[in-house]
PDB file of C-alpha atoms in Angstrom:
ATOM      1  CA  UNK C  97     150.919 142.456  46.704  1.00 53.00           C
ATOM      2  CA  UNK C  98     152.412 141.385  49.887  1.00 51.00           C
ATOM      3  CA  UNK C  99     154.120 137.762  50.321  1.00 49.00           C
ATOM      4  CA  UNK C 100     151.522 136.961  52.974  1.00 49.00           C
ATOM      5  CA  UNK C 101     148.307 138.460  50.483  1.00 50.00           C
ATOM      6  CA  UNK C 102     150.322 136.026  47.676  1.00 48.00           C
ATOM      7  CA  UNK C 103     150.180 133.217  50.045  1.00 42.00           C
ATOM      8  CA  UNK C 104     146.390 134.016  51.145  1.00 45.00           C
ATOM      9  CA  UNK C 105     145.408 134.074  47.480  1.00 42.00           C
ATOM     10  CA  UNK C 106     147.489 130.780  46.163  1.00 44.00           C
ATOM     11  CA  UNK C 107     145.760 128.931  49.515  1.00 48.00           C
ATOM     12  CA  UNK C 108     142.444 129.682  48.191  1.00 46.00           C
ATOM     13  CA  UNK C 109     142.818 128.614  44.825  1.00 48.00           C
ATOM     14  CA  UNK C 110     144.171 125.806  46.039  1.00 49.00           C
ATOM     15  CA  UNK C 111     140.950 124.757  48.185  1.00 48.00           C
ATOM     16  CA  UNK C 112     138.536 126.185  45.223  1.00 49.00           C
ATOM     17  CA  UNK C 113     140.118 123.845  43.178  1.00 47.00           C
ATOM     18  CA  UNK C 114     140.584 120.845  45.676  1.00 46.00           C
ATOM     19  CA  UNK C 115     136.139 121.701  45.808  1.00 43.00           C
ATOM     20  CA  UNK C 116     135.904 121.587  42.312  1.00 46.00           C
ATOM     21  CA  UNK C 117     137.416 118.054  42.286  1.00 42.00           C
ATOM     22  CA  UNK C 118     135.710 116.665  44.799  1.00 44.00           C
ATOM     23  CA  UNK C 119     132.620 117.496  43.734  1.00 44.00           C
ATOM     24  CA  UNK C 120     133.463 116.463  40.481  1.00 43.00           C
ATOM     25  CA  UNK C 121     134.443 113.254  41.375  1.00 42.00           C
ATOM     26  CA  UNK C 122     131.620 112.858  44.231  1.00 43.00           C
ATOM     27  CA  UNK C 123     129.354 113.393  40.926  1.00 45.00           C
ATOM     28  CA  UNK C 124     130.807 110.968  38.677  1.00 47.00           C
ATOM     29  CA  UNK C 125     130.640 108.356  41.591  1.00 48.00           C
ATOM     30  CA  UNK C 126     126.868 108.601  41.661  1.00 50.00           C
ATOM     31  CA  UNK C 127     126.173 107.543  37.921  1.00 51.00           C
ATOM     32  CA  UNK C 128     129.066 104.814  37.417  1.00 51.00           C
ATOM     33  CA  UNK C 129     127.622 102.787  40.400  1.00 57.00           C
ATOM     34  CA  UNK C 130     124.061 103.835  38.709  1.00 57.00           C
ATOM     35  CA  UNK C 131     125.468 102.179  35.741  1.00 67.00           C
ATOM     36  CA  UNK C 132     127.300  99.309  37.268  1.00 90.00           C
ATOM     37  CA  UNK C 133     123.303  98.202  38.885  1.00 97.00           C
ATOM     38  CA  UNK C 134     121.840  99.217  35.634  1.00 96.00           C
ATOM     39  CA  UNK C 135     119.992  95.656  35.961  1.00 97.00           C
ATOM     40  CA  UNK C 136     118.996  95.840  39.311  1.00 98.00           C
ATOM     41  CA  UNK C 137     119.585  93.997  43.153  1.00 98.00           C
ATOM     42  CA  UNK C 138     119.766  91.012  44.306  1.00 98.00           C
ATOM     43  CA  UNK C 139     119.764  89.958  47.882  1.00 98.00           C
ATOM     44  CA  UNK C 140     121.883  87.950  49.106  1.00 98.00           C
ATOM     45  CA  UNK C 141     121.502  85.485  52.154  1.00 99.00           C
ATOM     46  CA  UNK C 142     123.036  83.754  54.411  1.00 98.00           C
ATOM     47  CA  UNK C 143     121.471  81.370  56.941  1.00 98.00           C
ATOM     48  CA  UNK C 144     122.327  79.904  60.707  1.00 98.00           C
ATOM     49  CA  UNK C 145     125.228  82.147  62.000  1.00 98.00           C
ATOM     50  CA  UNK C 146     127.058  83.994  63.608  1.00 98.00           C
ATOM     51  CA  UNK C 147     129.627  80.660  63.402  1.00 97.00           C
ATOM     52  CA  UNK C 148     132.842  79.678  63.802  1.00 97.00           C
ATOM     53  CA  UNK C 149     133.157  80.365  60.010  1.00 97.00           C
ATOM     54  CA  UNK C 150     131.712  84.046  60.255  1.00 98.00           C
ATOM     55  CA  UNK C 151     134.595  86.321  60.222  1.00 98.00           C
ATOM     56  CA  UNK C 152     136.749  84.614  56.819  1.00 98.00           C
ATOM     57  CA  UNK C 153     132.824  85.038  55.063  1.00 98.00           C
ATOM     58  CA  UNK C 154     132.594  88.400  56.232  1.00 98.00           C
ATOM     59  CA  UNK C 155     136.215  89.079  55.296  1.00 98.00           C
ATOM     60  CA  UNK C 156     135.177  87.579  51.611  1.00 98.00           C
ATOM     61  CA  UNK C 157     132.425  89.371  51.142  1.00 98.00           C
ATOM     62  CA  UNK C 158     133.937  92.915  52.240  1.00 98.00           C
ATOM     63  CA  UNK C 159     136.987  92.018  49.773  1.00 98.00           C
ATOM     64  CA  UNK C 160     134.542  91.733  46.749  1.00 98.00           C
ATOM     65  CA  UNK C 161     132.330  94.623  47.603  1.00 97.00           C
ATOM     66  CA  UNK C 162     129.447  92.678  49.041  1.00 98.00           C
ATOM     67  CA  UNK C 163     126.708  93.212  50.937  1.00 98.00           C
ATOM     68  CA  UNK C 164     124.484  90.622  52.466  1.00 98.00           C
ATOM     69  CA  UNK C 165     121.728  89.831  54.683  1.00 98.00           C
ATOM     70  CA  UNK C 166     122.731  87.788  57.803  1.00 98.00           C
ATOM     71  CA  UNK C 167     120.090  85.738  59.354  1.00 99.00           C
ATOM     72  CA  UNK C 168     121.017  84.867  62.519  1.00 98.00           C
ATOM     73  CA  UNK C 169     119.618  82.045  64.826  1.00 98.00           C
ATOM     74  CA  UNK C 170     119.460  83.840  68.275  1.00 98.00           C
ATOM     75  CA  UNK C 171     120.873  80.967  70.184  1.00 98.00           C
ATOM     76  CA  UNK C 172     124.085  81.802  68.457  1.00 98.00           C
ATOM     77  CA  UNK C 173     123.820  85.434  68.236  1.00 98.00           C
ATOM     78  CA  UNK C 174     123.518  85.243  72.047  1.00 98.00           C
ATOM     79  CA  UNK C 175     126.370  83.053  72.395  1.00 98.00           C
ATOM     80  CA  UNK C 176     128.779  85.151  70.108  1.00 98.00           C
ATOM     81  CA  UNK C 177     127.569  88.652  70.382  1.00 98.00           C
ATOM     82  CA  UNK C 178     131.480  89.594  69.033  1.00 98.00           C
ATOM     83  CA  UNK C 179     130.389  88.065  65.539  1.00 98.00           C
ATOM     84  CA  UNK C 180     126.899  89.690  65.319  1.00 98.00           C
ATOM     85  CA  UNK C 181     129.118  93.171  65.705  1.00 98.00           C
ATOM     86  CA  UNK C 182     131.498  92.405  63.352  1.00 98.00           C
ATOM     87  CA  UNK C 183     128.732  91.548  61.139  1.00 98.00           C
ATOM     88  CA  UNK C 184     127.409  95.179  61.224  1.00 98.00           C
ATOM     89  CA  UNK C 185     130.973  96.530  61.072  1.00 98.00           C
ATOM     90  CA  UNK C 186     131.343  94.741  57.798  1.00 98.00           C
ATOM     91  CA  UNK C 187     128.260  96.430  56.651  1.00 98.00           C
ATOM     92  CA  UNK C 188     125.567  93.566  56.799  1.00 98.00           C
ATOM     93  CA  UNK C 189     122.397  93.517  57.388  1.00 98.00           C
ATOM     94  CA  UNK C 190     121.267  91.183  60.480  1.00 98.00           C
ATOM     95  CA  UNK C 191     117.848  88.910  60.501  1.00 99.00           C
ATOM     96  CA  UNK C 192     115.907  86.903  62.932  1.00 99.00           C
ATOM     97  CA  UNK C 193     116.032  82.858  61.764  1.00 98.00           C
ATOM     98  CA  UNK C 194     114.423  81.703  64.931  1.00 98.00           C
ATOM     99  CA  UNK C 195     116.110  81.284  68.033  1.00 98.00           C
ATOM    100  CA  UNK C 196     116.805  76.934  67.610  1.00 98.00           C
ATOM    101  CA  UNK C 197     116.081  76.643  64.168  1.00 98.00           C
ATOM    102  CA  UNK C 198     112.765  74.246  64.691  1.00 98.00           C
ATOM    103  CA  UNK C 199     109.653  73.481  62.479  1.00 98.00           C
ATOM    104  CA  UNK C 200     107.607  76.112  63.571  1.00 98.00           C
ATOM    105  CA  UNK C 201     104.568  75.160  61.987  1.00 98.00           C
ATOM    106  CA  UNK C 202     104.739  71.988  64.838  1.00 98.00           C
ATOM    107  CA  UNK C 203     104.786  74.527  67.667  1.00 98.00           C
ATOM    108  CA  UNK C 204     102.203  75.912  69.257  1.00 98.00           C
ATOM    109  CA  UNK C 205     101.694  80.236  69.239  1.00 98.00           C
ATOM    110  CA  UNK C 206     103.320  80.628  72.397  1.00 98.00           C
ATOM    111  CA  UNK C 207     106.414  78.691  71.347  1.00 98.00           C
ATOM    112  CA  UNK C 208     106.518  80.782  68.399  1.00 98.00           C
ATOM    113  CA  UNK C 209     106.248  83.416  69.914  1.00 98.00           C
ATOM    114  CA  UNK C 210     109.331  82.673  72.102  1.00 98.00           C
ATOM    115  CA  UNK C 211     111.744  81.466  68.910  1.00 98.00           C
ATOM    116  CA  UNK C 212     111.040  85.127  67.322  1.00 98.00           C
ATOM    117  CA  UNK C 213     111.054  87.412  70.639  1.00 98.00           C
ATOM    118  CA  UNK C 214     114.040  85.876  72.372  1.00 98.00           C
ATOM    119  CA  UNK C 215     115.591  85.973  69.199  1.00 98.00           C
ATOM    120  CA  UNK C 216     114.982  89.870  68.569  1.00 98.00           C
ATOM    121  CA  UNK C 217     116.569  90.127  72.308  1.00 98.00           C
ATOM    122  CA  UNK C 218     119.284  88.161  71.445  1.00 98.00           C
ATOM    123  CA  UNK C 219     120.459  90.286  68.461  1.00 98.00           C
ATOM    124  CA  UNK C 220     119.249  93.423  69.552  1.00 98.00           C
ATOM    125  CA  UNK C 221     121.420  92.872  72.918  1.00 98.00           C
ATOM    126  CA  UNK C 222     124.128  91.321  71.170  1.00 98.00           C
ATOM    127  CA  UNK C 223     124.497  95.022  68.976  1.00 98.00           C
ATOM    128  CA  UNK C 224     122.717  93.978  66.005  1.00 98.00           C
ATOM    129  CA  UNK C 225     119.808  96.496  66.051  1.00 98.00           C
ATOM    130  CA  UNK C 226     116.350  95.148  65.745  1.00 98.00           C
ATOM    131  CA  UNK C 227     115.985  93.003  63.074  1.00 98.00           C
ATOM    132  CA  UNK C 228     113.125  93.925  60.372  1.00 98.00           C
ATOM    133  CA  UNK C 229     113.313  90.945  58.716  1.00 98.00           C
ATOM    134  CA  UNK C 230     112.390  87.387  59.867  1.00 99.00           C
ATOM    135  CA  UNK C 231     112.926  84.450  57.694  1.00 99.00           C
ATOM    136  CA  UNK C 232     111.465  80.709  59.080  1.00 98.00           C
ATOM    137  CA  UNK C 233     113.806  77.369  59.304  1.00 98.00           C
ATOM    138  CA  UNK C 234     113.250  75.205  56.058  1.00 98.00           C
ATOM    139  CA  UNK C 235     111.428  78.210  54.617  1.00 98.00           C
ATOM    140  CA  UNK C 236     107.785  76.147  56.308  1.00 98.00           C
ATOM    141  CA  UNK C 237     105.454  78.877  57.675  1.00 98.00           C
ATOM    142  CA  UNK C 238     101.619  79.328  58.246  1.00 98.00           C
ATOM    143  CA  UNK C 239      99.614  81.745  59.080  1.00 98.00           C
ATOM    144  CA  UNK C 240     100.081  81.861  62.977  1.00 98.00           C
ATOM    145  CA  UNK C 241     104.158  82.012  62.271  1.00 98.00           C
ATOM    146  CA  UNK C 242     103.196  85.082  59.881  1.00 98.00           C
ATOM    147  CA  UNK C 243     100.725  86.583  62.139  1.00 98.00           C
ATOM    148  CA  UNK C 244     103.737  86.201  65.057  1.00 98.00           C
ATOM    149  CA  UNK C 245     106.486  87.352  63.249  1.00 98.00           C
ATOM    150  CA  UNK C 246     104.200  90.266  62.276  1.00 98.00           C
ATOM    151  CA  UNK C 247     103.585  91.243  65.903  1.00 98.00           C
ATOM    152  CA  UNK C 248     107.640  91.717  66.197  1.00 98.00           C
ATOM    153  CA  UNK C 249     106.981  94.109  63.389  1.00 98.00           C
ATOM    154  CA  UNK C 250     108.930  91.989  61.279  1.00 98.00           C
ATOM    155  CA  UNK C 251     108.403  90.614  57.066  1.00 98.00           C
ATOM    156  CA  UNK C 252     109.056  87.287  56.211  1.00 98.00           C
ATOM    157  CA  UNK C 253     111.321  86.557  54.053  1.00 98.00           C
ATOM    158  CA  UNK C 254     111.428  83.394  51.978  1.00 98.00           C
ATOM    159  CA  UNK C 255     113.726  83.364  48.837  1.00 98.00           C
ATOM    160  CA  UNK C 256     113.829  82.800  45.056  1.00 98.00           C
ATOM    161  CA  UNK C 257     116.580  80.709  44.621  1.00 98.00           C
ATOM    162  CA  UNK C 258     118.033  77.741  46.483  1.00 98.00           C
ATOM    163  CA  UNK C 259     121.705  77.904  46.196  1.00 98.00           C
ATOM    164  CA  UNK C 260     121.415  73.546  47.581  1.00 98.00           C
ATOM    165  CA  UNK C 261     124.626  75.106  49.612  1.00 98.00           C
ATOM    166  CA  UNK C 262     123.406  73.737  52.425  1.00 98.00           C
ATOM    167  CA  UNK C 263     122.983  70.273  50.600  1.00 98.00           C
ATOM    168  CA  UNK C 264     126.348  69.842  49.543  1.00 98.00           C
ATOM    169  CA  UNK C 265     126.515  71.876  46.580  1.00 98.00           C
ATOM    170  CA  UNK C 266     129.738  72.857  44.225  1.00 98.00           C
ATOM    171  CA  UNK C 267     131.231  76.175  44.330  1.00 98.00           C
ATOM    172  CA  UNK C 268     130.428  76.028  40.723  1.00 98.00           C
ATOM    173  CA  UNK C 269     126.557  75.074  41.374  1.00 98.00           C
ATOM    174  CA  UNK C 270     126.715  77.751  43.919  1.00 98.00           C
ATOM    175  CA  UNK C 271     127.866  80.306  41.365  1.00 98.00           C
ATOM    176  CA  UNK C 272     125.390  79.380  38.570  1.00 98.00           C
ATOM    177  CA  UNK C 273     122.322  79.556  41.224  1.00 98.00           C
ATOM    178  CA  UNK C 274     123.318  83.017  41.564  1.00 98.00           C
ATOM    179  CA  UNK C 275     123.809  83.464  38.030  1.00 98.00           C
ATOM    180  CA  UNK C 276     119.654  82.759  37.467  1.00 98.00           C
ATOM    181  CA  UNK C 277     118.843  85.956  40.167  1.00 98.00           C
ATOM    182  CA  UNK C 278     117.361  88.870  38.230  1.00 98.00           C
ATOM    183  CA  UNK C 279     116.457  92.198  39.834  1.00 98.00           C
ATOM    184  CA  UNK C 280     114.350  91.784  43.528  1.00 98.00           C
ATOM    185  CA  UNK C 281     115.358  88.745  43.823  1.00 98.00           C
ATOM    186  CA  UNK C 282     116.787  86.288  47.114  1.00 99.00           C
ATOM    187  CA  UNK C 283     119.209  83.830  47.465  1.00 98.00           C
ATOM    188  CA  UNK C 284     119.223  81.568  50.125  1.00 98.00           C
ATOM    189  CA  UNK C 285     122.833  80.695  51.190  1.00 98.00           C
ATOM    190  CA  UNK C 286     124.385  79.596  54.420  1.00 98.00           C
ATOM    191  CA  UNK C 287     127.224  80.908  56.997  1.00 98.00           C
ATOM    192  CA  UNK C 288     129.014  77.536  57.173  1.00 97.00           C
ATOM    193  CA  UNK C 289     129.515  75.601  53.886  1.00 98.00           C
ATOM    194  CA  UNK C 290     133.287  75.623  52.620  1.00 98.00           C
ATOM    195  CA  UNK C 291     131.828  75.891  49.411  1.00 98.00           C
ATOM    196  CA  UNK C 292     129.779  78.826  49.558  1.00 98.00           C
ATOM    197  CA  UNK C 293     132.876  80.491  50.913  1.00 98.00           C
ATOM    198  CA  UNK C 294     134.611  79.585  48.135  1.00 98.00           C
ATOM    199  CA  UNK C 295     132.059  81.323  45.851  1.00 98.00           C
ATOM    200  CA  UNK C 296     132.100  84.548  47.063  1.00 98.00           C
ATOM    201  CA  UNK C 297     134.955  86.393  44.622  1.00 98.00           C
ATOM    202  CA  UNK C 298     132.785  84.266  41.754  1.00 98.00           C
ATOM    203  CA  UNK C 299     129.446  85.362  42.746  1.00 98.00           C
ATOM    204  CA  UNK C 300     130.941  88.856  43.081  1.00 98.00           C
ATOM    205  CA  UNK C 301     132.139  88.596  39.555  1.00 98.00           C
ATOM    206  CA  UNK C 302     129.034  86.559  38.316  1.00 98.00           C
ATOM    207  CA  UNK C 303     126.933  89.672  39.567  1.00 98.00           C
ATOM    208  CA  UNK C 304     129.016  92.292  37.985  1.00 97.00           C
ATOM    209  CA  UNK C 305     129.060  91.023  34.638  1.00 97.00           C
ATOM    210  CA  UNK C 306     125.467  90.829  34.642  1.00 97.00           C
ATOM    211  CA  UNK C 307     124.912  94.558  35.721  1.00 98.00           C
ATOM    212  CA  UNK C 308     123.508  93.612  39.149  1.00 98.00           C
ATOM    213  CA  UNK C 309     124.504  94.234  42.567  1.00 98.00           C
ATOM    214  CA  UNK C 310     123.669  93.460  45.821  1.00 98.00           C
ATOM    215  CA  UNK C 311     121.723  95.049  47.890  1.00 98.00           C
ATOM    216  CA  UNK C 312     119.125  95.434  50.870  1.00 98.00           C
ATOM    217  CA  UNK C 313     115.838  93.799  51.498  1.00 98.00           C
ATOM    218  CA  UNK C 314     113.058  96.138  51.664  1.00 98.00           C
ATOM    219  CA  UNK C 315     110.331  95.134  54.596  1.00 98.00           C
ATOM    220  CA  UNK C 316     107.908  96.733  52.983  1.00 97.00           C
ATOM    221  CA  UNK C 317     107.790  94.819  49.559  1.00 97.00           C
ATOM    222  CA  UNK C 318     109.922  91.489  50.409  1.00 98.00           C
ATOM    223  CA  UNK C 319     112.411  92.109  47.948  1.00 98.00           C
ATOM    224  CA  UNK C 320     116.051  93.365  47.261  1.00 98.00           C
ATOM    225  CA  UNK C 321     116.566  97.200  46.386  1.00 98.00           C
ATOM    226  CA  UNK C 322     119.168  99.930  46.536  1.00 98.00           C
ATOM    227  CA  UNK C 323     121.143  99.869  49.634  1.00 97.00           C
TER     228      UNK C 323
END
C-alpha cells in the first residue's frame, strides 16, 4: 500500500469513528433529557417586560438552563425592541400582555381590541414574532375579552400558581411556589422584582430535584409541554 493510500484509509477510518461517536452521543443525549424531565414540564412565565431588568433576567435564565414565556406589554415592546429581540435570542417565547395593562373587563370591545391588536403589532415589529398566547392583566377576563383574543388567534393563559412576587414575596417564598408546580402547570412571575431574579438559580435546582423541566405553553391546550 502506498503512503498516499494509507493516509486515505486512515482518514476514512477516523471519519467513521467520529460519526460513530457523534451518533452515540446524540442517541445517549435524548434518553438523558427524557430522564431529567421524567416528571414532566412546567411553564415559567414572566409578566410586564421588557424593562431595565430584562437583560439580567435573561442572563440568569440562560445560565441556569431555563426557558420561559415572556408576557410583554405592548408599550414596552414598542419602546425597547432590542430587548424583545434579546428575549428571542435567549430562547424565550414572547407573548401578549396587553398594551397598557388596563382592567380589560372594564373596557369596551373596541378598547379591548386596541389593547390586544397594538401589542401584536408592537411585538411583531420588534422582532418577537406573532404571539400565540395572551394573558389578560390581573388575570381578569370575560367572554368579550376571550372572543377578541381569539379573533387574533390567541389562546388565553392564566396560571395555576401565583408566586406573589408582585406583592413583595421573598426569594424563599418564590422558590417554594415553584416547588408546588406539577406537570403541565404554569406559574406567574414578573420581569422586574429583585427577589425573582435572585430566585432563578434555586428555581432551576428545585425543578431538577423533582424531575421537572421548563417547557413551552401549548396554544392548543394552554398547558406546559416539551419545547
